[in-house]
Every structure is written in C-alpha cells, then in structure tokens.
Coordinates of C-alpha atoms in Angstrom, one line a residue:
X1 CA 21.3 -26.3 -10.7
X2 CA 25.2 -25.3 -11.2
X3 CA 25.2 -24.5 -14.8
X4 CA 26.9 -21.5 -16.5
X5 CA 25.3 -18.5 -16.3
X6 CA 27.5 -15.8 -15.7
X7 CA 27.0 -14.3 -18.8
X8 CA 23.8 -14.5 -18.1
X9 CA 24.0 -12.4 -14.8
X10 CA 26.5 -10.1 -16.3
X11 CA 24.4 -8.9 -18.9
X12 CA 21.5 -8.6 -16.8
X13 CA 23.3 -6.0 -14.7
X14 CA 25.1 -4.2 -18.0
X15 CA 21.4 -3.8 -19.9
X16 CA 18.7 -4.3 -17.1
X17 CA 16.1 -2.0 -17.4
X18 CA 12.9 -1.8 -14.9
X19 CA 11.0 -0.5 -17.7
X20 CA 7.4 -1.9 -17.8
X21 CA 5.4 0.8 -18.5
X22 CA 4.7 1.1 -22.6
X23 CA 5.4 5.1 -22.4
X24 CA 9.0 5.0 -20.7
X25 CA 12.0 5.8 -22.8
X26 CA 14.8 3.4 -22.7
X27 CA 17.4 5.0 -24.8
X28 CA 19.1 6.1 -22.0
X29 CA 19.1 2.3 -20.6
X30 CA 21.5 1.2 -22.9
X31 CA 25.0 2.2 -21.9
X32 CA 27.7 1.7 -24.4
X33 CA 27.0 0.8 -28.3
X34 CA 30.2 -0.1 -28.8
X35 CA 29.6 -3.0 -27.0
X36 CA 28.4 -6.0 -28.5
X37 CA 31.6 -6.5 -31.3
X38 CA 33.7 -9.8 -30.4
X39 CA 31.7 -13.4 -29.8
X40 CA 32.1 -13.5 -26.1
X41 CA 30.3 -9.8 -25.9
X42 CA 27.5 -11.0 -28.1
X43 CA 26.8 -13.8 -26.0
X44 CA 26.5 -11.7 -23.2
X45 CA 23.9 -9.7 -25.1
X46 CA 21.9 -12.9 -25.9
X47 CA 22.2 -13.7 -22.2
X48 CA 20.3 -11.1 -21.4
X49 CA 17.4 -12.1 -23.2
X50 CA 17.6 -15.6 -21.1
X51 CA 18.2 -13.7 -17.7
X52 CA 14.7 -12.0 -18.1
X53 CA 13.0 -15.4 -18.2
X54 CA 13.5 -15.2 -14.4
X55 CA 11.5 -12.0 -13.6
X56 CA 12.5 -9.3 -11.4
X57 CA 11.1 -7.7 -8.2
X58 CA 11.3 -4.2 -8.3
X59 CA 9.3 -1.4 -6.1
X60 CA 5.9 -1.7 -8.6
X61 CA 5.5 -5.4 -8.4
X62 CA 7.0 -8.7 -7.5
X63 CA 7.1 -10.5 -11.1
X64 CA 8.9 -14.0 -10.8
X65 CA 7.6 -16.5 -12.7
X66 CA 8.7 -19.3 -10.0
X67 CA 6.3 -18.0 -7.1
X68 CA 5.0 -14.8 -6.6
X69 CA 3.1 -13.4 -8.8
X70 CA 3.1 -14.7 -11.7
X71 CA 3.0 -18.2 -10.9
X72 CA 0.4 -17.7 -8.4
X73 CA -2.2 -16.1 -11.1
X74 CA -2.6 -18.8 -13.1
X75 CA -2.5 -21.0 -10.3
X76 CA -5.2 -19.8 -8.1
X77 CA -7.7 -18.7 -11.1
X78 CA -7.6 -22.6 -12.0
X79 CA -9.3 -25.4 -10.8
X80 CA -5.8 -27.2 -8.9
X81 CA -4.7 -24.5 -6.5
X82 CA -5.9 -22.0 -4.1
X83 CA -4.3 -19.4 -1.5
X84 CA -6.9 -19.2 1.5
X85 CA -6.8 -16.6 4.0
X86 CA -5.6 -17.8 7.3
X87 CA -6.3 -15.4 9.9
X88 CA -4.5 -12.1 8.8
X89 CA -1.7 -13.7 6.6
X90 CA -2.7 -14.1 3.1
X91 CA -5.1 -11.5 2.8
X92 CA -3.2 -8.9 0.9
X93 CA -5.7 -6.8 0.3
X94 CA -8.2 -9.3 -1.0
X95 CA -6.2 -10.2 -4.5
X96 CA -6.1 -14.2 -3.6
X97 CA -9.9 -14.4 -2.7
X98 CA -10.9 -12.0 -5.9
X99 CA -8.4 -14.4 -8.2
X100 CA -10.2 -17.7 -6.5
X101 CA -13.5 -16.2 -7.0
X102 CA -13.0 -14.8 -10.4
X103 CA -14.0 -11.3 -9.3
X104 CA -10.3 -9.4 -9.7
X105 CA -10.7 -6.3 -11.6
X106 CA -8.0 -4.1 -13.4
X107 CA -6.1 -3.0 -10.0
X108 CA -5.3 -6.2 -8.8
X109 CA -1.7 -6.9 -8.0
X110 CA -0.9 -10.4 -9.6
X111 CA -2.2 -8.9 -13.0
X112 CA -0.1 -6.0 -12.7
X113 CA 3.2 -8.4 -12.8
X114 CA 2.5 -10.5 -15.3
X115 CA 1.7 -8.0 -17.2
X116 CA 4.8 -6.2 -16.4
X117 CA 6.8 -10.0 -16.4
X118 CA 6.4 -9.8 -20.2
X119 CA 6.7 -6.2 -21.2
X120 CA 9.8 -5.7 -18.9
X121 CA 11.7 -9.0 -20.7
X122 CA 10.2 -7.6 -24.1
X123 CA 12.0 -4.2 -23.6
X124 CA 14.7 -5.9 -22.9
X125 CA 15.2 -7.8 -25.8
X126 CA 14.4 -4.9 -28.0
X127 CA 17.3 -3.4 -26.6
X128 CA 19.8 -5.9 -27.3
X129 CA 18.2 -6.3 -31.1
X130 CA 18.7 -2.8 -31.3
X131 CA 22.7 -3.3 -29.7
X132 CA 23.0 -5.7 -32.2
X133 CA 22.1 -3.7 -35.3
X134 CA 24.9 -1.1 -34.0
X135 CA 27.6 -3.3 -33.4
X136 CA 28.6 -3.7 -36.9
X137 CA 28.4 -7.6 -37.5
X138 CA 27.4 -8.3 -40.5
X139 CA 24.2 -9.3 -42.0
X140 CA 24.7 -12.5 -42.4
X141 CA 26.3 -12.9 -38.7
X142 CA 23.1 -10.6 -37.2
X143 CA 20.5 -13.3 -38.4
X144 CA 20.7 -16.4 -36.7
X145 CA 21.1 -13.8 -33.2
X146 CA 18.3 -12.0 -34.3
X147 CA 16.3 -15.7 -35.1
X148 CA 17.3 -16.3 -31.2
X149 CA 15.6 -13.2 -29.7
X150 CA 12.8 -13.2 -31.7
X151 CA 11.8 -16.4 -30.3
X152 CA 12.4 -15.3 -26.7
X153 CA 10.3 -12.1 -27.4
X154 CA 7.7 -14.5 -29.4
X155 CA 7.3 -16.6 -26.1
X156 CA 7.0 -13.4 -24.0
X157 CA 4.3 -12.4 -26.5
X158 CA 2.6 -16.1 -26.3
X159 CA 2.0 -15.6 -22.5
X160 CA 0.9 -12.3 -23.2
X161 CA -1.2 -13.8 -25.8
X162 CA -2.7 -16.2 -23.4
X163 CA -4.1 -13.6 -20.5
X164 CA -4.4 -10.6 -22.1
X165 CA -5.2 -11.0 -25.6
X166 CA -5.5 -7.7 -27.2
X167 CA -2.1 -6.6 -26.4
X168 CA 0.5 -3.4 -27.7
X169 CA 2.9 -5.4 -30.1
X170 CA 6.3 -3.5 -29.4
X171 CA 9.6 -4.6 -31.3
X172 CA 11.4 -1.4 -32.8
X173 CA 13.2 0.2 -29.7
X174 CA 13.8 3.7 -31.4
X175 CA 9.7 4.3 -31.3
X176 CA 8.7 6.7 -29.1
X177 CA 5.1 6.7 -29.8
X178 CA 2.9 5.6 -27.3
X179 CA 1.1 2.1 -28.5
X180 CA -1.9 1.0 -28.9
X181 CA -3.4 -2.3 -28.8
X182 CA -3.0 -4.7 -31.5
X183 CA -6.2 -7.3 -31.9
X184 CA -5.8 -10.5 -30.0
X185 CA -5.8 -12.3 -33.7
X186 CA -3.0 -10.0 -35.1
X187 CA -1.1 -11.0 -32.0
X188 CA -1.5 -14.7 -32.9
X189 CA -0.2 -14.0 -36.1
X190 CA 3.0 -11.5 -34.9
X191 CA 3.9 -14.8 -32.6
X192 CA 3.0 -17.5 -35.5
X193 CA 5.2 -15.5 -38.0
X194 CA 8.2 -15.0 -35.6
X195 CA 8.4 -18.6 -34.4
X196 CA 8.0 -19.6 -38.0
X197 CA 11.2 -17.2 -39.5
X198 CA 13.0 -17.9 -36.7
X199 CA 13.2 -21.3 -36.9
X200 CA 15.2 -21.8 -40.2
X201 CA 18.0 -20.1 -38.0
X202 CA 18.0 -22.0 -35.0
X203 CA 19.9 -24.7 -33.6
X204 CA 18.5 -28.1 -34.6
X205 CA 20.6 -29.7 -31.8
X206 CA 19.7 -30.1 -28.1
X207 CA 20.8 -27.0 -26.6
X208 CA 19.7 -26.8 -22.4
X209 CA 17.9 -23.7 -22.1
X210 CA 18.2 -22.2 -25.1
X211 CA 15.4 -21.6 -27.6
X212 CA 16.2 -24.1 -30.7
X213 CA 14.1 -25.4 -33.4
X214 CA 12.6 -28.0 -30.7
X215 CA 11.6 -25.0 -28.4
X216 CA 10.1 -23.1 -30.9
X217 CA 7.6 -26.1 -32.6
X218 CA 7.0 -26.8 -29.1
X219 CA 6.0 -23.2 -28.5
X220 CA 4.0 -23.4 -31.9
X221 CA 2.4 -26.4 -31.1
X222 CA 1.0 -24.4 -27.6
X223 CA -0.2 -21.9 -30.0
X224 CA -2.1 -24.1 -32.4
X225 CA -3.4 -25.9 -29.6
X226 CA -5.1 -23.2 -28.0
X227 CA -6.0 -21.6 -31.7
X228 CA -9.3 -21.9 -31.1
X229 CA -9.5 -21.1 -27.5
X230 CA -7.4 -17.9 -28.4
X231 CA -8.7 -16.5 -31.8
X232 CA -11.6 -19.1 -32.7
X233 CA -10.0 -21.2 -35.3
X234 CA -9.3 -25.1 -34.7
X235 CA -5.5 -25.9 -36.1
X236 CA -5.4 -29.5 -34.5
X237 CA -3.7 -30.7 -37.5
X238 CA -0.7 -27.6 -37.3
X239 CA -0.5 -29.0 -33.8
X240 CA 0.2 -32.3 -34.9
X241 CA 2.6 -30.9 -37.4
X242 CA 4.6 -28.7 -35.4
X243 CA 4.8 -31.8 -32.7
X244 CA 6.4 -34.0 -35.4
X245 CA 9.3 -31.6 -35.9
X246 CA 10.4 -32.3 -31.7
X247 CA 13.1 -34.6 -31.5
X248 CA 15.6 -36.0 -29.6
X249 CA 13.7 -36.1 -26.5
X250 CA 12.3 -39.3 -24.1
X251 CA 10.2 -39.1 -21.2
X252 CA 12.2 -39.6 -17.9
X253 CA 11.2 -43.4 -16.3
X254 CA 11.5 -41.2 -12.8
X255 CA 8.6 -38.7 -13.4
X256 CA 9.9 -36.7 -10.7
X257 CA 13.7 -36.5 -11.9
X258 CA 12.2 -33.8 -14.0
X259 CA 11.8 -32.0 -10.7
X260 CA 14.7 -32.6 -8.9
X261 CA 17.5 -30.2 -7.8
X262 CA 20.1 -31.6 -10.7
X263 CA 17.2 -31.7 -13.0
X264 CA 19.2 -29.9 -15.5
X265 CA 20.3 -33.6 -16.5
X266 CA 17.0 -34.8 -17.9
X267 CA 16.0 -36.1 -21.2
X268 CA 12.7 -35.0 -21.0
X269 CA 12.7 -31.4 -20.5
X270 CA 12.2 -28.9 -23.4
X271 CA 12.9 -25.6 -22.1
X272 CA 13.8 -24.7 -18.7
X273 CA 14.6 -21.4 -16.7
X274 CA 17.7 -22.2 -15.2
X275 CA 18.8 -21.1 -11.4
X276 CA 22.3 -21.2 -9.4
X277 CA 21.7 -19.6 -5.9
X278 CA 25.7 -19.3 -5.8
X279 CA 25.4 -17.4 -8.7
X280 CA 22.8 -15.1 -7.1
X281 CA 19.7 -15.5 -9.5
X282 CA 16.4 -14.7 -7.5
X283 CA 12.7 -15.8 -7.4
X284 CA 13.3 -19.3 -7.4
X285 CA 11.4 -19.7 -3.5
X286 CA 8.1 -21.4 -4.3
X287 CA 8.9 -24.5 -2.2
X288 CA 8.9 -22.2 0.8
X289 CA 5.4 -20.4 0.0
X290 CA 3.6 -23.7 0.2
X291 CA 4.3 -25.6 3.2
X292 CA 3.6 -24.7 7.0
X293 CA 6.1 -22.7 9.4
X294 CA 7.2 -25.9 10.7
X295 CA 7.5 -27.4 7.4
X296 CA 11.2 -26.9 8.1
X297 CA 11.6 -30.0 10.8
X298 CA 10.3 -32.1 8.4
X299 CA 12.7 -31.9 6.2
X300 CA 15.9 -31.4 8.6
X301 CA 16.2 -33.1 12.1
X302 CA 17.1 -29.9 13.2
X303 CA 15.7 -27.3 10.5
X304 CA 18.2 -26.7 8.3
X305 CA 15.7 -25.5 5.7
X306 CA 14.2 -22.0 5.1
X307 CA 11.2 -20.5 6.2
X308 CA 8.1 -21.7 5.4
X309 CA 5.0 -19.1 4.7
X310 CA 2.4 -21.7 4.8
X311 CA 0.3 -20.2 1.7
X312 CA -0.4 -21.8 -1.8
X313 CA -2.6 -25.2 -1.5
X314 CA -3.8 -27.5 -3.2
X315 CA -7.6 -27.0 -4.2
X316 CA -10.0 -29.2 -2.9
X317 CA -10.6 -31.5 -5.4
X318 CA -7.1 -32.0 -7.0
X319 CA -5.3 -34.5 -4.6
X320 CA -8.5 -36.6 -5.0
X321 CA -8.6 -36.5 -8.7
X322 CA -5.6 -39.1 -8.4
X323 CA -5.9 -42.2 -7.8
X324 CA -3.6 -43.5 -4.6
X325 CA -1.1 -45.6 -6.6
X326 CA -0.6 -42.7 -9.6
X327 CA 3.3 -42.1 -8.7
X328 CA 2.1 -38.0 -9.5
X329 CA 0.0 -38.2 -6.2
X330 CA 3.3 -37.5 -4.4
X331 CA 3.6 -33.8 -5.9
X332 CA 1.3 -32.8 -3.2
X333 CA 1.6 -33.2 0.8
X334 CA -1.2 -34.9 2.8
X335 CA -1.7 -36.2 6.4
X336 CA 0.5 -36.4 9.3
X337 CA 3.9 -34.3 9.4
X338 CA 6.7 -36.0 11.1
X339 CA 9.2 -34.0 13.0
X340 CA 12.7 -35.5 11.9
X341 CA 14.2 -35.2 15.2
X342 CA 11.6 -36.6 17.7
X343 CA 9.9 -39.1 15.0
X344 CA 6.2 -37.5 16.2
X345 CA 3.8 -35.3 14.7
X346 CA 4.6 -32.0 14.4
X347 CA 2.3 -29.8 16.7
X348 CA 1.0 -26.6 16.0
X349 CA 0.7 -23.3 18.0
X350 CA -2.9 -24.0 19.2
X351 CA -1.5 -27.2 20.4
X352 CA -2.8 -29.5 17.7
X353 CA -1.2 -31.7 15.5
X354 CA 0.0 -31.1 12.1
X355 CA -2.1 -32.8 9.7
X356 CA -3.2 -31.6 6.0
X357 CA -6.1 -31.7 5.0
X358 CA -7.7 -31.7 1.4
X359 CA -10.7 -30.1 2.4
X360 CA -11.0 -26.0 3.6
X361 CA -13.6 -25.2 6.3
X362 CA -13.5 -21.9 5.5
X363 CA -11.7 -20.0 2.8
X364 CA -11.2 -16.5 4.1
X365 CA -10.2 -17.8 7.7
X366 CA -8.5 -21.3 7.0
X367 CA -7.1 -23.0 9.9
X368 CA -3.0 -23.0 9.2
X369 CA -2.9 -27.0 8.6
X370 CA -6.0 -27.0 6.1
X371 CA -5.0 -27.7 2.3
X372 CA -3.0 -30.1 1.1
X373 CA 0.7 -28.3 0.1
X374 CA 3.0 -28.1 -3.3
X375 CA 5.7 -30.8 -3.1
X376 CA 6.4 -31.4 -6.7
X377 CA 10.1 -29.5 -6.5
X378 CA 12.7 -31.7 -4.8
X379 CA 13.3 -30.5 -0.7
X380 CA 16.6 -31.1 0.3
X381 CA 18.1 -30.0 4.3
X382 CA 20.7 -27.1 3.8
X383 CA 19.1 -25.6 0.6
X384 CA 18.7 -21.7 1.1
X385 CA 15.6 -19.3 0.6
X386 CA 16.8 -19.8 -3.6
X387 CA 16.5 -23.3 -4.5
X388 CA 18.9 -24.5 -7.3
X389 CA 16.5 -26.6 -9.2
X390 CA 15.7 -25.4 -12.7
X391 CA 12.3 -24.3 -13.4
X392 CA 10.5 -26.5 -15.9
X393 CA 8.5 -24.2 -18.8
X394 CA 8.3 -27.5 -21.3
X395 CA 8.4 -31.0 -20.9
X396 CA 8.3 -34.1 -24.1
X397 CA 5.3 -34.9 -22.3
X398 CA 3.3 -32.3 -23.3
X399 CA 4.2 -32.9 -26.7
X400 CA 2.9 -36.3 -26.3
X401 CA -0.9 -34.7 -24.2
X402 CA -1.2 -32.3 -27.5
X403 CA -1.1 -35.1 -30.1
X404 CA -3.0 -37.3 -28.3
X405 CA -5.6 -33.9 -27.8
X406 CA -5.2 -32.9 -31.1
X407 CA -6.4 -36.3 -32.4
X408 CA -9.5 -37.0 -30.0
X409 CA -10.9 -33.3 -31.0
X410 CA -10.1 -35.0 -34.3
X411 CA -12.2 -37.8 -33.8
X412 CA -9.2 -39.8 -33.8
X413 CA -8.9 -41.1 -29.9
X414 CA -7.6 -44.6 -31.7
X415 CA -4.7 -42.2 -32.6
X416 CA -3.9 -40.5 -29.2
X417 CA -3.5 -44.0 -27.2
X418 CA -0.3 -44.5 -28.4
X419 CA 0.7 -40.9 -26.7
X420 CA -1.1 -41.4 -23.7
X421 CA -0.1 -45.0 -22.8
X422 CA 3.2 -43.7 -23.0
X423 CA 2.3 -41.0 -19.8
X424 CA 0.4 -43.6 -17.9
X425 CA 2.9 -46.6 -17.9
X426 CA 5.3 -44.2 -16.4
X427 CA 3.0 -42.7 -13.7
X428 CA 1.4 -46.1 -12.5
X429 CA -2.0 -46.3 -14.2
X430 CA -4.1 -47.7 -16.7
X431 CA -4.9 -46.0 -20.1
X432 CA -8.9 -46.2 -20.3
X433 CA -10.7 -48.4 -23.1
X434 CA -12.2 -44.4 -24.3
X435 CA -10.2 -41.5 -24.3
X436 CA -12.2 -38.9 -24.6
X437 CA -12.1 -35.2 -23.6
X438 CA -13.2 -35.4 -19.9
X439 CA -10.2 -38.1 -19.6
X440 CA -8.2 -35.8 -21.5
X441 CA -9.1 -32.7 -19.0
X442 CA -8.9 -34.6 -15.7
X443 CA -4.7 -36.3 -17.1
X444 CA -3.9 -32.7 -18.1
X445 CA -4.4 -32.0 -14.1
X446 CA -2.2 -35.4 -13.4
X447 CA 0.0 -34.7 -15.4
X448 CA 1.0 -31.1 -14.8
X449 CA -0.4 -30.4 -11.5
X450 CA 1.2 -27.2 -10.4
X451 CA 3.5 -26.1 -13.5
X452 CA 1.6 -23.3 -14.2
X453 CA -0.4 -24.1 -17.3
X454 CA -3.6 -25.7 -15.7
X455 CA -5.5 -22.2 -16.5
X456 CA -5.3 -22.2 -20.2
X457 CA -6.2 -26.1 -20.2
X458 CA -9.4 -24.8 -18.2
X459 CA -10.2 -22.0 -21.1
X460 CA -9.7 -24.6 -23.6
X461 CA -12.1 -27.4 -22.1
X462 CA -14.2 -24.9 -21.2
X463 CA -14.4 -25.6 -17.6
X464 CA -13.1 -22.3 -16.7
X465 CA -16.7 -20.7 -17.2
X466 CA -18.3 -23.7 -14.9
X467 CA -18.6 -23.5 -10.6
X468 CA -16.8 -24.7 -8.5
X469 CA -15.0 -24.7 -4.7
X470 CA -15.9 -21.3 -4.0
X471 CA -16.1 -20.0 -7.4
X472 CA -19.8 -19.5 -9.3
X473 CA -19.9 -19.4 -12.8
X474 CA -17.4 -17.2 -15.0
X475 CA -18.3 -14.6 -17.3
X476 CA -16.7 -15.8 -20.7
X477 CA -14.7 -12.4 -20.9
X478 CA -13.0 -13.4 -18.1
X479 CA -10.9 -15.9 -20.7
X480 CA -8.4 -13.2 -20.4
X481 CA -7.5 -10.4 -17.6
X482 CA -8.1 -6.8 -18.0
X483 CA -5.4 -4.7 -18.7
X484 CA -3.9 -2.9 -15.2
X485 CA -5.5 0.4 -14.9
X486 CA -1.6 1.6 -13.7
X487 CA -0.7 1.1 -17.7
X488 CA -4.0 2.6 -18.9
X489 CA -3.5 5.7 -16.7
X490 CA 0.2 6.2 -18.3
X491 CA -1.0 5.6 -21.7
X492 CA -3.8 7.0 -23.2
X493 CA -3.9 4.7 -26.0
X494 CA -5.0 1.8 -24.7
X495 CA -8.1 0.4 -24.4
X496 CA -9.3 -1.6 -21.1
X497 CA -10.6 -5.4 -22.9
X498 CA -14.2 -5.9 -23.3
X499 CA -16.1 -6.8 -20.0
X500 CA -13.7 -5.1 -17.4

C-alpha cells in the first residue's frame, strides 16, 4: 500500500529500542525529552507505537508478524498449515517438526520472537507514555494520546494473553525492578480494563490503522470470546455487546479485495498493519516463503518476481475442507504450475513436473512440490522481496463469526444465521439447515484460512488437544507456550508455566 507513514518510520528510528528482555534498562533509549511539544512531534511519538506493529529482526530473533516467526507459530501448531522438511531446507534445527508435533519446549526459536514481538513493542510504548508525561502538555491534551497507546499496548498484551498466559504486566517505564509474572486472569483483567478506559477517548470515526473505538470492541469482543478458553469464564453475552458497538463497516462483495495489494481501500477491514516497500518497512515477505523456487515464472513470463523458498503449506486436510465452488478455495495453490512464458508445466530439478499436492508422503523429507501453497495475498510481476499489501489483523467478518458463535454456545443458532448467511452468500455456499459448533469450527477454517488466528479457534473448540496429521494428542497445558528459557535465565523472577 502507498499510504503515509513517514512519521511512522521516523519515529521508529528516533525511539527504537531492541529491548526485549524484561531486565534491560531503557532510560538511556530515549534521546531527547524535550521532544514531543508541538502536534506534528506528538504524532511522531504515537507513530511509533503503530511502527512496532510490524516487528523487527534483530540478531536474537526474527519477530515479524507477516512471516517469520511469529506468523509461522500459530500457523504450524494449528490444524491449517504445516512447514515439512524437504531434504535439508526447513529443518532449522527441528523447531517446525517440534511446533507440528506439539513437542517444542522452552528453547524453541518461534517462541522466543513472539515472545519478544510483544515485549519489544510494549517497551516501546512505555517509552513514548513516559515522553509524553515530560513534554508538558497538559492533562487534558495527554489523555486521549495516552487512551491511544494504551490500546496498542492492550493488544500487545492480548496476544500475549493468548500464548503465554501468565505473563510480567510492565507499563511504568521508570521501574527498574525485575518483574514477575502476573496470573493469566489478572492479565485478562489489565487488557479488559485498558480497552474499556480507553475507549471513551478514542476516535468514533473510521480511522485506517489506527486503534479507534471500533478497534478496541473488536479487540474486546476477541477477549470475551475466548473468556473461557483463556481464564474459564463464558462472556458470550459481552461478546455480543462489544460486537454491537462496531460500525460503519460492510463485508467486501470481492472476498479477496480484502487481500489485494491496494487493500488499504476496503470497507471491510478493522485494523490493519500497513506496509510501503518505497518507504522501507520490512517483514512483509510471506508470499515468497510459500511457493516453490520456480513459483516466480508463474507469475511473470520472465520472472519478474522474487525468490521463492518453497516452505509453509497448506496442511493436509485444509484445501479439502472446502468445497470446489467456495470462492475461499482460491487462497491456496493446487495442481499443475504453468510457466508464463512457454504455456507448459513448470519442471522441477529431478525432472518432474510441478504439481501440488494436498497430501505429504513424508513430513521430515517432503518432496519440494508436496503441499498445497499460501495464495491468499495478491501476487503481482515486478513486486520486490517487501510486498506493499497491508497486513490484515481484523476484518467485519469476524465480527459477524463471533455473534453468530456467541449465540450457538447460547443455544441461540436461530440467532447466528442471520451473521453467517451474510459470510456464505459472499463466498459461494449454502448456509446449513443447523449451525452448530462443528459447522461453526470447520467456516472459522474457510473463513480465515491463513490469517493467523486458526490456533486460538483450535483452543477454543477444543480440537487443539485431539490428533491429527502427524500430531497425537495434546497435553492441555500446551493451550499456551512455555516462557523462553533465554528470559528465565535473565530474570530470576519468573516462573516457567505449568507443564514445561
């Protein structure tokens, strides 16, 4: 997308910190307190908060929310994607196959950036709250600013939240002591309460990318949804609530407009993490992980597209679970691969033809064309290694999935057909005669197949803890991840979560 970020980027060099470690001083991070006084510096402070949302890559971790790693944890633990070994690529020290097989432990790479994704962004905005206290505004000015990053730093704590539980809750930057962990229910509560002050301060208007009033129920909404799931409380009802306060939104009749390059123009989407290659931002490269080397000549006559690493697939199962006239079956690539320029199938190295496959012979040595690939993202010839398409985080159709949830676990399913006709006239199918829970479970997949959020939809339905492709059954600790043994050696008090 070409939108306006160069406050964005600005800030992010003036107050970036690679802080992720809880016991790291950042005093010394922030350069100038002075700064911050006129309009045009304070949104370059807030800016800051919205340039974390795109991760970092630093030499501790890769932690890009897009792709690797982040991205790729909460893809491969679920049930809709996988990254098989093929030959020696893709191995990487066994952290794919442990997340597939729900075996990782506490020193597994993927963990370590998410974990450091949220902290890192969290430091951050503590550090503009902090600039923003010093810079002499006003009380009255400091609130609705404040109301802004708290919300950013509530969502940071939500994913947080969501696969680690019992977390450190972190907000005054001064504090030097080393944290502890704060119960997963009290950090439910710090992100319920923070949403819920923030809001009154918000912008009730449509604002692209920016956390208003609608980004914040919607983020509430998430949490009351998984309530249970997360502290063992039902709040189907709050979910309801907080849905009822979204407005102004439509779903798209083009389901994949939400996906395309210029996606920034679509009615549907919520919240988005917006990218402009020209503008530098990084991480934006998951189109590129997925398909084969050759990917490129399908797409270009004469490969004018990046590199291909032929990695994250589809898992079996997933492309099946659609039905061959759901529009949605197009997010993934299947079958023969045309090379632009001769009009035949691509062939491989070994001299065979390029062809995916659903199925996977053999997971820790997959032959390269096995596994059907990620094409939900528009491809376009000419686009460089960092794609310009914004990066979706919430759609008006999940709004619509949670009500129509919210009222089966209910006992309402009556009341959720209105929601879900509305996502099956668009994608080509028919709403059943029962909606019940399986239904529910197997549209979630349809729905949001490779956005990122098909691992907590698994927690919640419970089929996380079943088997299946090359996974037995899961431990229920395993809800959330263990806390990376990195952070528990720098900080004494922590304590690893039950199980690990």
């Amino acid at each position: 997308m070409k939108f306006k970020i160069a406050s964005f980027l600005f800030s992010g060099i003036f107050l970036f910190t690679s802080c992720t470690a809880l016991d790291e001083e950042l005093y010394d991070k922030v350069q100038d307190t002075d700064f911050g006084k006129t309009p045009s510096e304070v949104e370059a402070l807030v800016g800051g908060a919205y340039s974390s949302l795109r991760g970092f890559k630093d030499d501790i971790s890769t932690s890009y929310p897009t792709s690797e790693y982040v991205f790729f944890l909460n893809e491969v633990v679920s049930d809709e994607a996988t990254i098989p070994t093929r030959g020696t690529d893709w191995y990487d020290g066994g952290q794919y196959q442990e997340a597939q097989r729900h075996t990782w432990d506490a020193d597994n790479g993927m963990i370590l950036s998410a974990w450091r994704y949220s902290y890192t962004g969290i430091a951050k905005i503590n550090s503009i709250i902090y600039q923003i206290d010093q810079s002499g505004l006003s009380e009255e000015a400091q609130t609705p600013i404040k109301a802004e990053l708290r919300a950013v730093r509530a969502y940071y704590y939500y994913l947080l939240l969501d696969m680690f539980g019992n977390v450190p809750i972190v907000t005054d930057f001064e504090d030097q002591e080393l944290p502890a962990n704060s119960s997963r229910e009290e950090v439910f509560e710090f992100v319920e309460t923070e949403l819920l002050e923030s809001i009154p301060y918000l912008s009730s208007e449509i604002a692209y990318s920016k956390f208003t009033q609608n980004v914040a129920y919607a983020l509430l909404a998430r949490l009351y949804l998984n309530s249970e799931a997360f502290v063992g409380v039902p709040r189907w009802q709050d979910c309801i609530d907080a849905c009822r306060n979204i407005t102004g939104y439509t779903l798209e009749p083009d389901y994949f407009a939400n996906f395309a390059t210029e996606n920034q123009n679509s009615n549907e989407i919520i919240l988005a993490i917006p990218y402009d290659s020209d503008a530098g931002t990084l991480g934006n490269y998951l189109n590129s992980m997925s398909a084969h080397y050759l990917h490129r000549f399908t797409i270009s006559p004469i490969g004018d597209y990046p590199w291909s690493a032929n990695g994250i697939s589809g898992q079996p199962g997933a492309y099946s679970a659609f039905e061959d006239h759901d529009v949605r079956k197009k997010s993934f690539l299947e079958g023969e691969q045309i090379h632009l320029g001769t009009g035949s199938v691509l062939i491989m190295d070994n001299g065979e033809p390029l062809v995916y496959t659903e199925e996977i012979g053999n997971f820790t040595n997959a032959q390269q064309n096995e596994g059907v690939r990620l094409n939900k993202y528009e491809q376009k010839a000419g686009e460089t290694w960092e794609r310009d398409h914004d990066w979706v985080v919430i759609r008006y159709a999940e709004v619509l999935m949670m009500q129509a949830e919210s009222y089966v676990r209910m006992g309402s399913p009556d009341l959720a057909r209105p929601f879900i006709e509305q996502i099956t006239a668009r994608a080509g199918t028919e709403t059943p005669a029962t909606i019940d829970l399986d239904y529910l479970n197997n549209e979630l997949l349809r729905e949001f197949i490779f956005e990122g959020k098909r691992r907590t939809d698994n927690i919640r339905f419970g089929t996380f803890f079943q088997p299946w492709w090359e996974k037995g059954a899961t431990p229920e600790y395993r809800a959330i991840f263990p806390i990376p043994q990195v952070e528990l050696d720098k900080n004494t008090n922590l304590v690893q979560n039950p199980g690990y």
